[in-house]
XYZ file of C-alpha atoms in Angstrom:
673
model
C 76.685 37.036 -76.383
C 75.637 34.239 -73.906
C 78.042 34.477 -71.055
C 76.982 30.914 -70.114
C 79.378 29.558 -72.837
C 82.196 31.942 -71.816
C 82.816 31.033 -68.215
C 83.483 27.660 -66.413
C 80.625 26.349 -64.325
C 79.916 23.971 -61.426
C 76.824 22.227 -60.710
C 75.026 22.228 -57.400
C 72.249 19.627 -57.571
C 69.413 21.369 -59.560
C 71.404 24.529 -60.165
C 74.726 25.239 -61.820
C 76.655 28.611 -61.673
C 78.731 30.514 -64.244
C 81.587 32.845 -63.630
C 81.101 36.490 -62.382
C 80.023 39.431 -64.438
C 78.868 42.973 -63.678
C 75.655 43.610 -61.856
C 72.325 44.913 -63.222
C 71.583 48.542 -62.313
C 68.529 49.548 -60.407
C 65.329 49.436 -62.390
C 63.143 52.534 -62.332
C 59.471 52.918 -63.102
C 57.737 51.866 -66.167
C 54.405 52.599 -67.746
C 51.669 50.623 -65.984
C 50.517 47.643 -68.048
C 47.855 45.180 -67.086
C 46.377 42.185 -68.665
C 43.437 42.854 -70.857
C 40.754 40.262 -71.122
C 37.765 41.733 -73.034
C 38.839 43.806 -75.937
C 42.359 45.053 -76.700
C 44.331 46.900 -79.391
C 43.460 46.637 -83.064
C 46.590 44.611 -83.856
C 45.893 41.300 -85.617
C 48.884 39.186 -85.015
C 47.712 36.300 -87.364
C 48.346 38.551 -90.369
C 52.104 38.797 -89.582
C 54.765 36.518 -91.063
C 56.782 34.147 -88.796
C 59.824 36.487 -88.998
C 57.640 39.519 -87.946
C 56.023 37.585 -85.150
C 59.397 36.363 -83.778
C 60.672 40.019 -83.930
C 57.631 41.220 -81.878
C 57.744 38.332 -79.354
C 61.514 39.084 -78.741
C 60.838 42.814 -78.397
C 57.868 42.504 -75.940
C 59.452 39.699 -73.932
C 62.492 41.817 -73.349
C 60.453 44.892 -72.378
C 58.595 43.009 -69.742
C 61.062 40.636 -68.247
C 64.387 42.458 -68.707
C 63.666 46.171 -69.038
C 60.414 46.013 -66.806
C 58.910 48.511 -69.279
C 56.007 46.708 -71.014
C 54.009 48.610 -73.665
C 51.283 46.030 -74.383
C 48.975 44.091 -72.084
C 49.472 40.585 -70.917
C 46.532 39.586 -72.892
C 47.886 40.980 -76.098
C 51.278 39.284 -75.428
C 49.598 35.861 -74.922
C 47.666 36.305 -78.217
C 50.975 37.233 -80.073
C 52.783 34.273 -78.560
C 49.956 31.988 -79.508
C 50.005 33.363 -83.159
C 53.604 32.398 -83.426
C 53.114 29.014 -81.835
C 50.444 28.203 -84.462
C 52.574 29.263 -87.324
C 55.850 27.989 -86.056
C 55.470 25.592 -83.144
C 59.191 24.779 -83.242
C 60.435 28.454 -83.185
C 63.507 28.840 -81.047
C 61.975 32.244 -79.952
C 59.315 30.308 -77.896
C 62.015 28.775 -75.899
C 63.321 32.185 -74.721
C 60.098 33.427 -73.270
C 60.047 34.922 -69.878
C 63.734 35.725 -69.625
C 64.988 38.251 -67.210
C 68.573 37.560 -67.853
C 70.395 40.853 -68.738
C 73.897 39.300 -69.257
C 75.153 41.600 -66.514
C 75.233 39.066 -63.504
C 76.480 35.644 -62.741
C 74.326 33.075 -64.659
C 72.690 30.108 -62.905
C 71.590 27.164 -64.902
C 68.524 25.284 -63.694
C 68.817 21.542 -64.069
C 65.050 21.295 -63.864
C 63.733 24.009 -66.269
C 61.472 26.700 -64.647
C 58.860 26.709 -67.516
C 56.133 29.311 -67.948
C 52.528 28.238 -67.361
C 49.999 27.757 -70.079
C 47.045 30.008 -69.656
C 43.284 29.797 -70.320
C 40.446 32.393 -70.165
C 37.273 30.251 -70.012
C 35.805 27.132 -68.339
C 35.905 25.171 -71.601
C 39.668 25.332 -71.901
C 40.111 24.462 -68.151
C 37.777 21.455 -68.487
C 39.716 20.279 -71.532
C 42.927 20.607 -69.632
C 41.386 18.544 -66.615
C 40.165 15.746 -68.861
C 43.621 14.489 -69.651
C 44.342 13.155 -66.131
C 42.796 11.718 -62.961
C 42.948 12.722 -59.363
C 42.762 15.910 -57.342
C 44.007 19.280 -58.243
C 45.769 21.937 -56.067
C 44.572 25.353 -56.546
C 45.895 28.686 -55.359
C 46.054 32.367 -56.494
C 48.409 33.353 -59.284
C 50.832 35.878 -57.741
C 52.227 38.572 -59.973
C 55.815 38.690 -58.592
C 59.242 37.293 -59.548
C 59.885 33.650 -59.813
C 62.923 32.372 -57.947
C 64.772 29.122 -57.269
C 66.818 28.540 -54.032
C 69.233 25.694 -53.324
C 69.745 24.415 -49.814
C 73.003 22.352 -49.183
C 73.722 19.090 -47.327
C 73.617 21.101 -44.074
C 70.346 22.750 -44.875
C 71.983 26.119 -45.547
C 70.778 28.499 -48.347
C 73.726 28.291 -50.830
C 72.459 29.574 -54.174
C 69.448 31.622 -55.322
C 68.559 32.390 -58.935
C 65.861 34.155 -60.877
C 63.695 32.293 -63.383
C 65.523 33.880 -66.334
C 65.043 31.985 -69.599
C 63.571 29.036 -67.664
C 66.785 27.370 -68.327
C 69.342 29.915 -67.299
C 68.762 32.585 -64.519
C 70.809 35.154 -62.684
C 72.433 34.989 -59.288
C 70.576 36.808 -56.493
C 71.942 34.822 -53.598
C 73.154 37.642 -51.494
C 70.065 39.783 -52.134
C 67.597 37.148 -50.951
C 69.499 36.842 -47.750
C 68.017 40.092 -46.745
C 64.367 39.016 -47.341
C 63.088 38.051 -43.926
C 60.522 35.585 -45.301
C 63.274 33.354 -46.802
C 64.895 31.201 -44.065
C 68.792 30.912 -44.224
C 68.723 27.376 -42.670
C 66.070 24.604 -42.896
C 65.827 21.046 -41.639
C 65.580 19.654 -45.139
C 68.854 18.829 -46.879
C 69.922 19.021 -50.537
C 66.581 20.411 -51.677
C 65.491 23.207 -53.997
C 62.647 25.652 -53.009
C 60.781 27.602 -55.733
C 58.366 30.505 -55.324
C 57.479 34.062 -55.914
C 59.130 37.083 -54.384
C 56.701 39.985 -54.362
C 56.005 43.369 -52.840
C 52.772 43.688 -50.676
C 50.429 46.277 -51.883
C 50.557 47.882 -48.407
C 54.306 48.401 -48.908
C 53.977 49.525 -52.557
C 51.626 52.314 -51.380
C 54.795 54.095 -50.146
C 56.474 54.014 -53.612
C 53.584 54.303 -56.102
C 54.384 57.965 -56.887
C 57.949 56.808 -58.277
C 57.053 53.296 -59.628
C 54.603 51.858 -61.964
C 53.578 48.636 -60.178
C 54.750 46.274 -57.410
C 56.285 43.646 -59.712
C 58.529 46.156 -61.480
C 59.814 47.453 -58.174
C 60.285 43.943 -56.761
C 62.230 42.961 -59.919
C 64.635 45.861 -59.383
C 64.861 45.415 -55.600
C 66.140 41.757 -55.950
C 68.927 42.926 -58.296
C 70.280 45.776 -56.153
C 74.024 46.260 -56.451
C 74.182 46.577 -52.689
C 72.390 43.410 -51.429
C 71.516 45.053 -48.056
C 69.362 47.612 -49.923
C 67.143 44.689 -51.013
C 66.052 44.286 -47.453
C 64.827 47.990 -47.381
C 62.017 47.086 -49.728
C 60.128 44.768 -47.296
C 59.695 42.065 -49.899
C 57.874 38.804 -49.201
C 58.101 35.385 -50.518
C 55.539 32.626 -51.248
C 56.840 29.137 -51.622
C 54.985 26.756 -54.073
C 57.607 24.122 -55.214
C 59.887 21.755 -53.389
C 62.268 19.470 -55.461
C 64.408 16.457 -54.177
C 62.361 16.132 -50.944
C 60.757 12.777 -52.010
C 57.265 14.306 -51.615
C 54.561 12.414 -53.536
C 51.948 15.059 -53.737
C 51.774 18.867 -54.036
C 49.913 18.974 -50.841
C 52.797 17.185 -49.105
C 55.314 19.604 -50.622
C 53.377 22.627 -49.241
C 53.171 20.986 -45.804
C 56.962 20.382 -45.778
C 57.475 24.066 -46.906
C 55.376 25.319 -43.961
C 57.219 23.113 -41.505
C 60.544 24.627 -42.649
C 59.411 28.158 -42.044
C 58.389 29.161 -45.580
C 55.234 31.221 -46.227
C 52.876 29.265 -48.417
C 49.919 30.960 -50.260
C 46.420 29.931 -49.480
C 45.821 26.509 -51.298
C 42.823 24.384 -51.952
C 42.908 20.686 -52.917
C 39.851 19.755 -54.859
C 38.193 17.114 -57.065
C 37.442 17.763 -60.703
C 33.967 18.744 -60.030
C 35.048 21.629 -57.847
C 37.285 23.349 -60.427
C 34.768 26.041 -61.263
C 33.601 26.766 -57.713
C 37.212 27.079 -56.396
C 37.919 29.676 -59.096
C 34.959 31.776 -57.853
C 36.125 31.352 -54.238
C 39.615 32.898 -55.020
C 37.951 35.493 -57.336
C 35.724 36.671 -54.441
C 38.778 36.837 -52.121
C 40.844 38.746 -54.568
C 40.458 42.228 -52.988
C 41.431 40.813 -49.561
C 44.861 39.822 -50.577
C 47.849 42.182 -49.935
C 49.519 41.092 -53.294
C 48.735 41.512 -56.961
C 46.901 38.450 -58.283
C 45.569 38.105 -61.923
C 44.340 34.672 -61.840
C 44.200 31.143 -60.372
C 46.853 28.393 -60.727
C 45.756 24.793 -61.096
C 48.223 21.921 -60.562
C 47.841 18.196 -60.584
C 48.279 17.068 -56.941
C 49.877 13.702 -57.609
C 53.564 13.944 -58.545
C 53.423 10.600 -60.445
C 50.536 11.787 -62.514
C 52.467 14.937 -63.225
C 55.406 12.819 -64.513
C 52.891 10.736 -66.689
C 51.473 13.832 -68.400
C 54.944 15.543 -68.717
C 55.647 18.907 -70.278
C 56.105 20.553 -73.626
C 59.206 22.598 -74.446
C 57.232 25.672 -73.259
C 55.043 24.747 -70.400
C 54.197 21.827 -68.068
C 51.022 19.863 -69.095
C 50.249 19.303 -65.412
C 49.493 22.969 -64.551
C 47.537 25.877 -65.976
C 46.793 29.423 -65.092
C 43.143 30.622 -65.454
C 43.186 34.337 -65.860
C 40.620 36.529 -64.271
C 38.076 37.966 -66.682
C 35.987 41.107 -66.791
C 38.937 43.301 -65.836
C 38.760 45.330 -69.028
C 36.447 46.200 -71.860
C 35.995 48.441 -74.873
C 33.882 51.461 -74.714
C 33.680 54.995 -76.128
C 34.918 58.329 -74.525
C 31.967 60.837 -74.351
C 33.322 63.639 -72.334
C 36.355 64.783 -70.258
C 36.016 66.627 -67.062
C 38.933 68.440 -65.306
C 38.959 68.415 -61.508
C 41.357 70.551 -59.174
C 42.752 68.798 -56.249
C 43.971 70.377 -52.786
C 47.418 70.444 -54.065
C 46.519 72.285 -57.273
C 46.928 69.476 -59.664
C 44.201 69.626 -62.577
C 43.368 66.053 -63.326
C 41.349 64.705 -66.300
C 38.438 62.173 -65.705
C 36.917 60.435 -68.646
C 33.104 60.024 -68.942
C 32.593 56.849 -70.907
C 29.660 54.954 -72.389
C 28.435 52.662 -69.523
C 30.218 49.315 -69.447
C 30.247 46.328 -67.005
C 33.578 45.579 -65.403
C 33.776 42.947 -62.605
C 30.195 43.107 -61.780
C 29.973 46.998 -61.683
C 28.715 49.537 -64.175
C 31.592 51.871 -65.026
C 30.796 55.473 -66.413
C 33.889 57.389 -65.067
C 37.479 56.431 -65.404
C 40.811 58.010 -64.510
C 42.859 59.476 -67.526
C 45.899 59.651 -65.256
C 47.210 63.024 -66.021
C 47.250 65.825 -68.659
C 50.482 64.393 -70.351
C 48.659 61.100 -71.019
C 45.791 62.972 -72.763
C 48.449 64.503 -75.048
C 50.325 61.235 -75.556
C 47.173 59.252 -76.490
C 45.874 62.159 -78.660
C 42.441 61.511 -77.042
C 39.421 62.681 -78.796
C 35.775 62.678 -77.951
C 34.320 59.400 -79.471
C 37.671 57.620 -79.060
C 37.260 53.872 -78.712
C 39.175 53.003 -75.712
C 39.965 50.028 -73.405
C 39.104 50.709 -69.783
C 40.391 48.542 -66.880
C 39.241 47.872 -63.263
C 41.677 45.496 -61.584
C 40.617 44.206 -58.249
C 39.370 47.050 -56.090
C 41.458 49.694 -58.113
C 39.705 52.835 -59.439
C 38.833 52.189 -63.136
C 41.225 53.801 -65.514
C 41.878 54.119 -69.307
C 44.389 51.397 -70.399
C 44.848 52.155 -74.091
C 43.298 53.919 -77.037
C 41.968 51.701 -79.927
C 40.816 54.523 -82.333
C 41.184 58.181 -82.106
C 38.102 60.387 -81.982
C 37.443 63.162 -84.421
C 37.403 65.996 -81.852
C 40.735 66.202 -79.888
C 40.332 66.766 -76.124
C 41.688 70.274 -75.414
C 44.013 70.808 -72.623
C 42.730 73.682 -70.379
C 44.692 76.920 -70.474
C 42.990 78.188 -67.418
C 42.054 76.586 -64.130
C 38.437 75.328 -64.198
C 37.927 76.539 -60.615
C 39.451 80.026 -60.295
C 40.358 80.957 -63.970
C 44.171 81.402 -63.245
C 46.616 80.435 -65.847
C 47.853 76.823 -65.681
C 51.353 75.343 -66.310
C 52.809 72.002 -67.000
C 55.252 70.459 -64.597
C 56.513 67.129 -65.836
C 53.408 65.187 -66.695
C 50.930 67.190 -64.520
C 48.822 70.257 -65.157
C 48.840 72.766 -62.188
C 46.834 75.791 -61.246
C 49.305 78.743 -60.891
C 47.224 80.359 -58.043
C 46.561 77.444 -55.484
C 46.465 79.931 -52.513
C 43.604 81.797 -54.079
C 41.712 78.903 -55.829
C 38.506 77.954 -54.297
C 38.647 74.205 -55.089
C 42.176 74.026 -53.628
C 41.353 75.806 -50.473
C 38.125 73.791 -49.969
C 40.236 70.545 -50.506
C 42.672 71.648 -47.915
C 39.989 72.305 -45.312
C 38.151 69.123 -46.093
C 41.348 67.169 -45.849
C 42.051 68.760 -42.433
C 38.699 68.007 -40.805
C 38.549 64.370 -42.242
C 42.095 63.626 -41.026
C 41.389 64.820 -37.434
C 38.081 62.983 -37.682
C 35.784 66.089 -36.995
C 32.153 65.421 -38.060
C 29.803 67.919 -39.580
C 32.032 70.065 -41.817
C 30.882 68.952 -45.188
C 31.724 70.586 -48.525
C 28.694 72.995 -48.607
C 29.436 74.301 -45.062
C 33.042 74.682 -45.681
C 32.386 76.537 -48.940
C 30.070 79.049 -47.031
C 32.629 79.469 -44.262
C 35.391 80.244 -46.840
C 33.325 82.564 -48.994
C 32.124 84.485 -45.983
C 35.834 84.765 -44.882
C 34.953 83.276 -41.503
C 37.640 80.426 -42.290
C 40.630 81.099 -44.483
C 42.676 78.269 -43.159
C 42.344 75.392 -40.744
C 43.435 77.393 -37.746
C 40.292 79.649 -38.152
C 38.078 76.578 -37.549
C 38.955 76.639 -33.826
C 37.884 80.355 -33.437
C 34.345 79.829 -34.773
C 31.405 80.714 -32.662
C 27.679 79.794 -32.645
C 26.768 83.602 -33.381
C 29.097 83.499 -36.373
C 27.691 80.329 -37.858
C 23.975 81.119 -37.480
C 23.687 83.502 -40.405
C 24.950 80.807 -42.800
C 22.370 79.301 -45.146
C 20.345 76.310 -43.580
C 22.278 76.782 -40.308
C 20.161 76.319 -37.018
C 21.261 76.754 -33.527
C 21.467 73.043 -32.951
C 23.794 72.402 -35.950
C 25.867 75.550 -35.137
C 26.318 74.335 -31.518
C 27.266 70.848 -32.728
C 29.903 72.103 -35.276
C 31.630 74.270 -32.506
C 31.437 71.433 -30.083
C 32.923 68.930 -32.650
C 35.811 71.218 -33.437
C 36.609 72.052 -29.775
C 36.827 68.371 -29.078
C 39.679 68.162 -31.536
C 42.122 70.371 -29.779
C 44.322 67.385 -28.548
C 45.985 65.743 -31.562
C 48.572 63.012 -31.927
C 51.629 64.405 -33.739
C 51.225 61.948 -36.826
C 47.640 63.038 -37.238
C 48.533 66.726 -37.000
C 51.236 66.251 -39.673
C 48.966 64.424 -42.005
C 46.115 66.881 -41.580
C 48.476 69.728 -42.885
C 47.794 68.294 -46.371
C 51.460 68.676 -47.507
C 51.915 66.581 -50.813
C 53.482 63.227 -50.075
C 53.072 63.695 -46.285
C 50.514 60.878 -46.096
C 49.850 58.473 -43.071
C 52.930 56.368 -43.351
C 55.440 59.216 -43.736
C 53.604 61.299 -41.027
C 54.065 58.258 -38.678
C 57.719 58.229 -39.432
C 58.241 62.020 -38.761
C 56.324 61.778 -35.625
C 58.981 59.409 -34.138
C 61.273 62.508 -34.106
C 59.270 63.632 -31.130
C 58.449 67.310 -31.580
C 57.349 69.838 -34.207
C 60.433 71.847 -33.431
C 62.714 68.877 -34.611
C 60.500 68.095 -37.545
C 60.718 71.640 -38.877
C 64.508 71.249 -38.898
C 64.605 67.978 -40.899
C 66.580 67.878 -44.009
C 66.146 66.011 -47.316
C 69.271 63.990 -46.552
C 67.916 62.964 -43.214
C 64.677 61.805 -44.909
C 66.510 59.948 -47.646
C 68.337 57.860 -45.113
C 64.980 56.257 -44.279
C 64.551 53.300 -46.568
C 60.847 53.854 -47.175
C 61.222 57.498 -48.267
C 62.367 58.398 -51.820
C 63.740 61.593 -53.339
C 60.410 62.948 -54.417
C 58.798 62.372 -51.014
C 61.855 63.931 -49.185
C 61.822 67.024 -51.281
C 57.997 67.542 -51.103
C 58.001 67.078 -47.346
C 60.764 69.546 -46.667
C 59.469 72.108 -49.158
C 55.860 71.667 -47.834
C 56.900 72.207 -44.103
C 58.480 75.415 -45.106
C 55.568 76.615 -47.102
C 53.162 75.775 -44.220
C 55.357 77.333 -41.622
C 52.965 80.242 -40.834
C 49.847 77.832 -40.779
C 51.699 75.371 -38.466
C 52.549 78.297 -36.143
C 48.889 79.421 -35.939
C 47.607 75.905 -35.368
C 49.927 75.151 -32.624
C 48.407 78.085 -30.725
C 45.013 76.281 -31.031
C 45.888 72.658 -30.563
C 47.844 70.553 -28.187
C 50.163 67.652 -29.378
C 49.403 64.633 -27.431
C 50.869 61.087 -27.342
C 49.097 58.648 -29.703
C 47.438 55.539 -28.075
C 49.402 52.356 -28.718
C 47.754 49.713 -30.714
C 47.426 46.302 -29.046
C 47.798 44.637 -32.502
C 48.306 45.512 -36.032
C 45.743 43.217 -37.598
C 43.984 46.137 -39.334
C 47.191 47.694 -40.610
C 46.099 51.329 -40.661
C 42.932 50.576 -42.741
C 40.105 52.996 -42.255
C 36.683 51.796 -40.723
C 33.200 53.318 -40.437
C 30.211 51.680 -38.641
C 26.616 52.121 -39.791
C 23.220 50.708 -38.591
C 22.416 49.112 -35.235
C 25.313 47.081 -33.689
C 24.157 43.980 -31.893
C 27.298 42.804 -30.253
C 28.731 45.982 -28.886
C 28.169 49.781 -28.642
C 29.623 51.970 -31.440
C 32.140 53.523 -29.198
C 33.478 50.101 -28.285
C 33.590 49.124 -31.907
C 35.620 52.276 -32.662
C 38.060 51.424 -29.775
C 38.561 47.872 -31.208
C 39.523 49.467 -34.544
C 42.209 51.755 -32.717
C 43.385 48.826 -30.611
C 44.130 46.681 -33.615
C 46.020 49.421 -35.515
C 43.077 50.698 -37.731
C 41.728 54.195 -38.268
C 38.204 55.437 -37.530
C 36.826 57.419 -40.617
C 34.208 60.154 -40.173
C 32.177 59.395 -43.305
C 31.821 57.335 -46.434
C 34.299 58.447 -49.134
C 36.324 56.974 -51.863
C 39.242 56.554 -49.446
C 37.282 54.538 -46.893
C 38.595 50.997 -46.645
C 35.644 49.285 -44.731
C 32.118 50.086 -44.034
C 30.874 47.794 -41.226
C 27.046 47.196 -41.296
C 25.460 46.438 -37.833
C 23.830 43.015 -37.673
C 20.835 44.793 -36.148
C 19.932 46.407 -39.561
C 18.975 49.994 -40.328
C 22.107 50.947 -42.313
C 20.536 53.765 -44.243
C 22.231 56.279 -46.403
C 25.819 55.363 -45.560
C 25.299 51.846 -47.009
C 23.611 53.268 -50.150
C 26.463 55.695 -50.696
C 29.060 52.954 -50.079
C 27.346 50.697 -52.553
C 27.266 53.369 -55.108
C 30.962 54.078 -54.605
C 31.796 50.375 -54.972
C 29.859 50.278 -58.256
C 31.932 53.177 -59.447
C 35.052 51.303 -58.675
C 36.073 52.583 -55.246
C 38.313 50.069 -53.420
C 35.756 49.956 -50.512
C 34.758 46.749 -48.668
C 31.394 46.313 -47.153
C 31.458 43.932 -44.071
C 28.742 42.672 -41.603
C 29.233 43.244 -37.932
C 29.982 39.516 -37.412
C 32.625 39.641 -40.215
C 34.301 42.598 -38.507
C 34.591 40.711 -35.206
C 35.988 37.696 -37.047
C 38.459 39.954 -38.792
C 39.899 41.101 -35.481
C 39.720 37.718 -33.891
C 36.922 38.509 -31.499
C 34.530 35.809 -32.740
């Protein structure tokens, strides 16, 4: 039942409000679902009847906007809607698209409908759209967040906020948005409506990704928390892009007014028709630099009078269009599955696929997520699959188009040590992690990388472990040159260097020490939080309830950290006999936001030590080598980058989220040039 017809309502300029109802419960994680551009499922929507199409549109619309649990890609959904539009352009179902109204909150009616955007996937369609009007176009990234409308009253106070909902009717989230710092509670403008996108930064989402599928789903649940104050704990952000009733004559003027009234406005370019293609490439090139999900570019006529002239359909405005990014996905064949063992004992499947081009890189290896997904998909060698590489994210299998003839077997024994395996929830585990070579090597490698100790590569660590010189991280500090010399390819110079390097790492900041332990879920962010407790004695006594009281720590993290500290008690005791906990140097700024940096080649503007100091001063982390977890490789302007650059370029080609910067670009990034 539509509660809008059941309660009295009152109108506030562009928004009207219905009576109270119960609130929407918190939304949990859903399967990850991304837009597919090249290739998709085998479904042919054109063969379905109007009734069947309407049924599918309603089902998938509700799954995405209400339940936040999509099961098909954005691209498939667009094709489904287009099939219905062709067969029945006046279908009432088309007017329901985009609704996040659950019927469990106060309903808000938009006097000016919040229509969804029309979409295109090629230059030809974009050019056809642009041929229907004159004048400049405002262009900005398409943010994958939650659209909202906010009403400011005659005194400039925030009075009502609503979700997009059906486009005509949304849900009241007024009290929730009061706890989003990006949204001003009072502005100089009077009787206006501000529209924009609430989103979760990717850097914030990193804290929750083990419990939630993607930033949008988490943001959608966060803005509908029963306790509005809890919304603030999610560190949500807001980009403004629309201003109604302010008398602005252009989109450019609207965004200038928004900035003057303390709203954040996403990067925007105002261009002529001959620049429409180049500006798309500009935003595509910058995609990996943004701290938010973006899956395309939005074009909007700059002139408001020209917007009014071209008008809108019942479904979308004619004065705007979203050009979705291409090359994010493609069909290929699964040729093999490899199983790797992590330092925590998780046995993870990796798909070897027939080489395919994605976003300018040749992809041959893709993540298959976990063992449960292999079962669910009924994967087989020869399966036709859709793989995706979105932005800088590691390529992964998105969906299975056809099943292969030979099902992929789930290992019964650990591929490293041969111990029996067991399923825990969705993951396959080695039952002998303390005696598994790959797990132990992973732990040691994690320790030396985290404390930034050079020289201890996988081959050396394997020799140290197999020769029983090093059983755990504490043994590293007891190594001598004489003990190292008998190892394969170990000369006196290298042995002395290794001993010197590890001895130089006896003074460790508490956060680094905690992270180096390799406890599941005790990553950089959580380690920094625990370090604020001051001492290891205090940290060893922390309880799950204490951790759960910290807004960025969820149940799974709290449980894992407390259990891990107990399991590592003996190692911690042994390490504290070898190292000294010291105060961490304070960052002068947070421009680099805990990103990791590595320098290679000849630096022209500074010495390498000074470059590393600048990273630390601006809140970054200096890495010890090129790896998939490295954020930035900085190449000196003097040339001579060598093998590090070659390895980094290879990782980028394989899909690693690693960026390569010039020395000059690095200085510009930190504001020193």
